[in-house]
Amino acid sequence: MRRLVIETDVLDVNSTYTYLLMATDFADTTIVADRDGDLCGLITGYHPPSRPEVLFVWQVAVARAAQGTGLASVMLDGLVERVRLDRHGHPVTVEATVAPDNAASRAFFAAFARRQGVPLVEEPRFTAADLDVDQNHPDEPLLRIGPITTSMVD
Ligand SMILES: CC(C)(COP(=O)(O)OP(=O)(O)OC[C@H]1O[C@@H](n2cnc3c(N)ncnc32)[C@H](O)[C@@H]1OP(=O)(O)O)[C@@H](O)C(=O)NCCC(=O)NCCS
């Protein structure tokens, strides 16, 4: 998982230990895709402890060779469906922070909101100063998508 994140050249790279935690303790809210045994996609996420109705999407990565084929969308649709089932059909709201200049990520979340037929709202979240005292990191405003109340497979 860490190698795939490095390959994106865009995402912050976390420790192998962090990805092990996502693959174990946070496996219910994390999804990966593999092709012939090679990991080619991942979404890591969690439920904020005080807001279990929220699926916070932390990192989304698709291997370069698989980008533009709909893989990230298939993973997010599948993950949200799984989380809805785990929550016995209760509504789920997807949240993520996205840098203003990450066009691919913004298009990906906008397309998800359109498929679900729910609003996407944006508000301030982490600022450059929060993320890096030298301010070499862009702001990460929050995207909130939902609430998703119906299943796409119903
Ligand atoms: C962002 C990312 C995960 C998208 O993965 P993907 O599998 O290529 O995405 P999909 O094929 O499912 O496309 C989803 C939507 O985003 C759009 N999109 C994908 N890449 C795009 C790009 N580079 N520029 C503009 N739109 C793009 C697609 O056209 C599609 O929209 P549509 O349904 O309206 O046609 C992938 O580009 C990636 O790994 N980028 C590097 C890591 C990153 O930035 N992650 C941040 C995500 S939080």
mmCIF file of C-alpha atoms and ligand atoms in Angstrom:
data_model
loop_
_atom_site.group_PDB
_atom_site.id
_atom_site.type_symbol
_atom_site.label_atom_id
_atom_site.label_comp_id
_atom_site.label_asym_id
_atom_site.label_seq_id
_atom_site.Cartn_x
_atom_site.Cartn_y
_atom_site.Cartn_z
ATOM 1 C CA MET A 1 0.000 0.000 0.000
ATOM 2 C CA ARG A 2 2.819 2.352 0.863
ATOM 3 C CA ARG A 3 4.552 1.657 -2.463
ATOM 4 C CA LEU A 4 1.362 2.466 -4.373
ATOM 5 C CA VAL A 5 0.996 5.753 -2.496
ATOM 6 C CA ILE A 6 4.641 6.631 -3.283
ATOM 7 C CA GLU A 7 3.958 5.900 -6.970
ATOM 8 C CA THR A 8 1.220 8.578 -7.125
ATOM 9 C CA ASP A 9 3.774 11.383 -6.541
ATOM 10 C CA VAL A 10 0.874 13.417 -5.110
ATOM 11 C CA LEU A 11 -0.167 11.922 -1.784
ATOM 12 C CA ASP A 12 1.613 12.281 1.548
ATOM 13 C CA VAL A 13 3.448 9.023 2.229
ATOM 14 C CA ASN A 14 2.797 7.502 5.646
ATOM 15 C CA SER A 15 4.681 4.756 7.461
ATOM 16 C CA THR A 16 4.273 1.075 6.613
ATOM 17 C CA TYR A 17 2.942 0.702 10.156
ATOM 18 C CA THR A 18 0.127 3.165 9.376
ATOM 19 C CA TYR A 19 -0.907 1.148 6.306
ATOM 20 C CA LEU A 20 -0.822 -2.057 8.388
ATOM 21 C CA LEU A 21 -3.254 -0.436 10.830
ATOM 22 C CA MET A 22 -5.542 0.558 7.960
ATOM 23 C CA ALA A 23 -5.416 -3.005 6.582
ATOM 24 C CA THR A 24 -6.236 -4.552 9.970
ATOM 25 C CA ASP A 25 -8.023 -2.366 12.537
ATOM 26 C CA PHE A 26 -9.607 -0.195 9.812
ATOM 27 C CA ALA A 27 -10.229 -2.972 7.260
ATOM 28 C CA ASP A 28 -14.012 -2.426 7.389
ATOM 29 C CA THR A 29 -13.563 1.083 5.988
ATOM 30 C CA THR A 30 -10.629 0.369 3.657
ATOM 31 C CA ILE A 31 -10.633 -1.305 0.255
ATOM 32 C CA VAL A 32 -7.934 -2.439 -2.165
ATOM 33 C CA ALA A 33 -7.942 -3.671 -5.753
ATOM 34 C CA ASP A 34 -5.464 -6.080 -7.261
ATOM 35 C CA ARG A 35 -4.794 -7.247 -10.782
ATOM 36 C CA ASP A 36 -2.993 -10.587 -11.147
ATOM 37 C CA GLY A 37 -1.775 -10.308 -7.577
ATOM 38 C CA ASP A 38 -0.428 -6.750 -7.952
ATOM 39 C CA LEU A 39 -2.036 -4.062 -5.812
ATOM 40 C CA CYS A 40 -3.336 -1.428 -8.231
ATOM 41 C CA GLY A 41 -5.774 0.588 -6.106
ATOM 42 C CA LEU A 42 -6.609 1.509 -2.554
ATOM 43 C CA ILE A 43 -8.928 3.641 -0.494
ATOM 44 C CA THR A 44 -8.194 4.021 3.209
ATOM 45 C CA GLY A 45 -10.881 5.388 5.500
ATOM 46 C CA TYR A 46 -12.373 5.389 8.959
ATOM 47 C CA HIS A 47 -15.394 6.481 10.958
ATOM 48 C CA PRO A 48 -14.613 9.581 13.075
ATOM 49 C CA PRO A 49 -15.233 8.265 16.622
ATOM 50 C CA SER A 50 -17.907 10.837 17.501
ATOM 51 C CA ARG A 51 -19.603 10.656 14.040
ATOM 52 C CA PRO A 52 -20.103 7.018 13.032
ATOM 53 C CA GLU A 53 -22.422 8.071 10.181
ATOM 54 C CA VAL A 54 -19.412 9.610 8.403
ATOM 55 C CA LEU A 55 -17.017 7.623 6.217
ATOM 56 C CA PHE A 56 -13.890 9.738 6.185
ATOM 57 C CA VAL A 57 -11.931 8.881 3.038
ATOM 58 C CA TRP A 58 -8.298 9.420 3.865
ATOM 59 C CA GLN A 59 -6.247 8.341 0.839
ATOM 60 C CA VAL A 60 -7.273 7.214 -2.636
ATOM 61 C CA ALA A 61 -4.608 5.876 -4.995
ATOM 62 C CA VAL A 62 -4.764 4.119 -8.340
ATOM 63 C CA ALA A 63 -1.660 2.832 -10.150
ATOM 64 C CA ARG A 64 -0.821 4.978 -13.176
ATOM 65 C CA ALA A 65 -1.494 2.163 -15.640
ATOM 66 C CA ALA A 66 -5.007 1.715 -14.223
ATOM 67 C CA GLN A 67 -5.977 5.400 -13.976
ATOM 68 C CA GLY A 68 -8.878 6.654 -16.048
ATOM 69 C CA THR A 69 -10.505 3.215 -16.212
ATOM 70 C CA GLY A 70 -13.105 3.827 -13.497
ATOM 71 C CA LEU A 71 -11.239 1.833 -10.841
ATOM 72 C CA ALA A 72 -11.360 4.505 -8.113
ATOM 73 C CA SER A 73 -15.097 4.928 -8.706
ATOM 74 C CA VAL A 74 -15.732 1.184 -8.497
ATOM 75 C CA MET A 75 -13.745 1.025 -5.242
ATOM 76 C CA LEU A 76 -15.583 3.963 -3.656
ATOM 77 C CA ASP A 77 -19.019 2.713 -4.719
ATOM 78 C CA GLY A 78 -18.175 -0.727 -3.300
ATOM 79 C CA LEU A 79 -16.797 0.666 -0.062
ATOM 80 C CA VAL A 80 -19.796 2.925 0.544
ATOM 81 C CA GLU A 81 -22.158 0.037 -0.209
ATOM 82 C CA ARG A 82 -20.304 -2.148 2.299
ATOM 83 C CA VAL A 83 -20.376 0.572 4.969
ATOM 84 C CA ARG A 84 -24.118 1.115 4.397
ATOM 85 C CA LEU A 85 -24.744 -2.601 4.845
ATOM 86 C CA ASP A 86 -22.584 -2.656 8.013
ATOM 87 C CA ARG A 87 -24.696 0.262 9.283
ATOM 88 C CA HIS A 88 -27.897 -1.676 8.512
ATOM 89 C CA GLY A 89 -28.879 0.764 5.763
ATOM 90 C CA HIS A 90 -28.525 3.925 7.858
ATOM 91 C CA PRO A 91 -27.367 6.998 5.898
ATOM 92 C CA VAL A 92 -23.676 7.501 5.243
ATOM 93 C CA THR A 93 -21.931 10.791 4.511
ATOM 94 C CA VAL A 94 -18.566 10.703 2.766
ATOM 95 C CA GLU A 95 -15.980 13.279 3.772
ATOM 96 C CA ALA A 96 -12.501 13.919 2.405
ATOM 97 C CA THR A 97 -10.034 16.749 2.266
ATOM 98 C CA VAL A 98 -8.700 17.657 -1.165
ATOM 99 C CA ALA A 99 -6.129 20.230 -2.194
ATOM 100 C CA PRO A 100 -7.618 22.930 -4.461
ATOM 101 C CA ASP A 101 -5.302 22.052 -7.355
ATOM 102 C CA ASN A 102 -5.936 18.274 -7.339
ATOM 103 C CA ALA A 103 -8.206 18.235 -10.388
ATOM 104 C CA ALA A 104 -8.329 14.417 -10.665
ATOM 105 C CA SER A 105 -9.396 14.009 -7.065
ATOM 106 C CA ARG A 106 -12.004 16.768 -7.313
ATOM 107 C CA ALA A 107 -13.425 15.256 -10.506
ATOM 108 C CA PHE A 108 -13.506 11.843 -8.809
ATOM 109 C CA PHE A 109 -15.513 13.078 -5.797
ATOM 110 C CA ALA A 110 -17.792 15.255 -7.960
ATOM 111 C CA ALA A 111 -18.573 12.244 -10.163
ATOM 112 C CA PHE A 112 -19.367 10.185 -7.036
ATOM 113 C CA ALA A 113 -21.816 12.857 -5.792
ATOM 114 C CA ARG A 114 -23.493 12.930 -9.232
ATOM 115 C CA ARG A 115 -23.841 9.133 -9.335
ATOM 116 C CA GLN A 116 -25.361 9.138 -5.862
ATOM 117 C CA GLY A 117 -27.557 12.146 -6.645
ATOM 118 C CA VAL A 118 -26.531 13.917 -3.421
ATOM 119 C CA PRO A 119 -25.015 17.348 -2.744
ATOM 120 C CA LEU A 120 -21.299 18.005 -2.473
ATOM 121 C CA VAL A 121 -20.438 20.896 -0.180
ATOM 122 C CA GLU A 122 -17.031 22.355 0.499
ATOM 123 C CA GLU A 123 -15.838 24.115 3.650
ATOM 124 C CA PRO A 124 -12.495 25.049 5.203
ATOM 125 C CA ARG A 125 -10.719 22.271 7.136
ATOM 126 C CA PHE A 126 -6.928 22.053 7.383
ATOM 127 C CA THR A 127 -4.926 25.093 6.363
ATOM 128 C CA ALA A 128 -1.421 25.205 4.944
ATOM 129 C CA ALA A 129 -0.225 26.382 8.356
ATOM 130 C CA ASP A 130 -1.865 23.375 10.064
ATOM 131 C CA LEU A 131 -0.206 20.979 7.647
ATOM 132 C CA ASP A 132 3.288 22.403 7.424
ATOM 133 C CA VAL A 133 4.817 25.172 9.486
ATOM 134 C CA ASP A 134 6.841 26.191 6.433
ATOM 135 C CA GLN A 135 3.578 26.303 4.476
ATOM 136 C CA ASN A 136 4.873 24.128 1.668
ATOM 137 C CA HIS A 137 1.665 22.117 1.752
ATOM 138 C CA PRO A 138 -1.524 23.479 0.142
ATOM 139 C CA ASP A 139 -4.737 23.990 2.130
ATOM 140 C CA GLU A 140 -6.910 20.892 2.440
ATOM 141 C CA PRO A 141 -10.554 22.046 2.445
ATOM 142 C CA LEU A 142 -13.216 19.500 3.358
ATOM 143 C CA LEU A 143 -15.607 17.981 0.819
ATOM 144 C CA ARG A 144 -18.806 16.563 2.339
ATOM 145 C CA ILE A 145 -20.938 14.321 0.113
ATOM 146 C CA GLY A 146 -24.295 13.073 1.281
ATOM 147 C CA PRO A 147 -26.215 11.961 3.139
ATOM 148 C CA ILE A 148 -26.420 8.805 1.035
ATOM 149 C CA THR A 149 -29.698 7.176 1.954
ATOM 150 C CA THR A 150 -30.297 4.700 -0.831
ATOM 151 C CA SER A 151 -28.291 1.827 -2.203
ATOM 152 C CA MET A 152 -26.979 2.025 -5.784
ATOM 153 C CA VAL A 153 -27.716 -1.698 -6.147
ATOM 154 C CA ASP A 154 -31.320 -1.600 -4.855
HETATM 155 C C1 LIG B 1 -7.670 10.568 -8.290
HETATM 156 C C2 LIG B 1 -7.578 9.114 -8.717
HETATM 157 C C3 LIG B 1 -7.661 8.220 -7.481
HETATM 158 C C4 LIG B 1 -8.713 8.807 -9.718
HETATM 159 O O1 LIG B 1 -8.632 7.422 -10.042
HETATM 160 P P1 LIG B 1 -9.278 6.844 -11.395
HETATM 161 O O2 LIG B 1 -9.463 5.375 -11.229
HETATM 162 O O3 LIG B 1 -8.457 7.297 -12.540
HETATM 163 O O4 LIG B 1 -10.690 7.585 -11.416
HETATM 164 P P2 LIG B 1 -11.970 7.150 -12.255
HETATM 165 O O5 LIG B 1 -11.523 6.519 -13.553
HETATM 166 O O6 LIG B 1 -12.866 6.344 -11.369
HETATM 167 O O7 LIG B 1 -12.631 8.559 -12.596
HETATM 168 C C5 LIG B 1 -13.556 9.185 -11.728
HETATM 169 C C6 LIG B 1 -13.927 10.521 -12.319
HETATM 170 O O8 LIG B 1 -12.823 11.412 -12.229
HETATM 171 C C7 LIG B 1 -12.465 11.910 -13.525
HETATM 172 N N1 LIG B 1 -11.003 11.972 -13.579
HETATM 173 C C8 LIG B 1 -10.123 10.981 -13.292
HETATM 174 N N2 LIG B 1 -8.865 11.421 -13.469
HETATM 175 C C9 LIG B 1 -8.965 12.689 -13.889
HETATM 176 C C10 LIG B 1 -8.019 13.685 -14.251
HETATM 177 N N3 LIG B 1 -6.696 13.430 -14.212
HETATM 178 N N4 LIG B 1 -8.461 14.901 -14.603
HETATM 179 C C11 LIG B 1 -9.790 15.196 -14.641
HETATM 180 N N5 LIG B 1 -10.759 14.282 -14.319
HETATM 181 C C12 LIG B 1 -10.338 13.062 -13.961
HETATM 182 C C13 LIG B 1 -13.027 10.881 -14.490
HETATM 183 O O9 LIG B 1 -13.273 11.454 -15.762
HETATM 184 C C14 LIG B 1 -14.300 10.463 -13.795
HETATM 185 O O10 LIG B 1 -15.324 11.426 -13.979
HETATM 186 P P3 LIG B 1 -16.643 11.070 -14.862
HETATM 187 O O11 LIG B 1 -17.280 9.886 -14.164
HETATM 188 O O12 LIG B 1 -17.436 12.333 -14.778
HETATM 189 O O13 LIG B 1 -16.125 10.726 -16.217
HETATM 190 C C15 LIG B 1 -6.224 8.824 -9.468
HETATM 191 O O14 LIG B 1 -6.078 9.783 -10.503
HETATM 192 C C16 LIG B 1 -5.005 8.871 -8.560
HETATM 193 O O15 LIG B 1 -4.614 7.862 -7.935
HETATM 194 N N6 LIG B 1 -4.374 10.076 -8.491
HETATM 195 C C17 LIG B 1 -3.180 10.247 -7.663
HETATM 196 C C18 LIG B 1 -3.538 10.187 -6.201
HETATM 197 C C19 LIG B 1 -4.523 11.264 -5.780
HETATM 198 O O16 LIG B 1 -4.515 12.397 -6.220
HETATM 199 N N7 LIG B 1 -5.370 10.883 -4.845
HETATM 200 C C20 LIG B 1 -6.283 11.811 -4.260
HETATM 201 C C21 LIG B 1 -7.615 11.264 -4.198
HETATM 202 S S1 LIG B 1 -8.313 11.764 -2.643
#
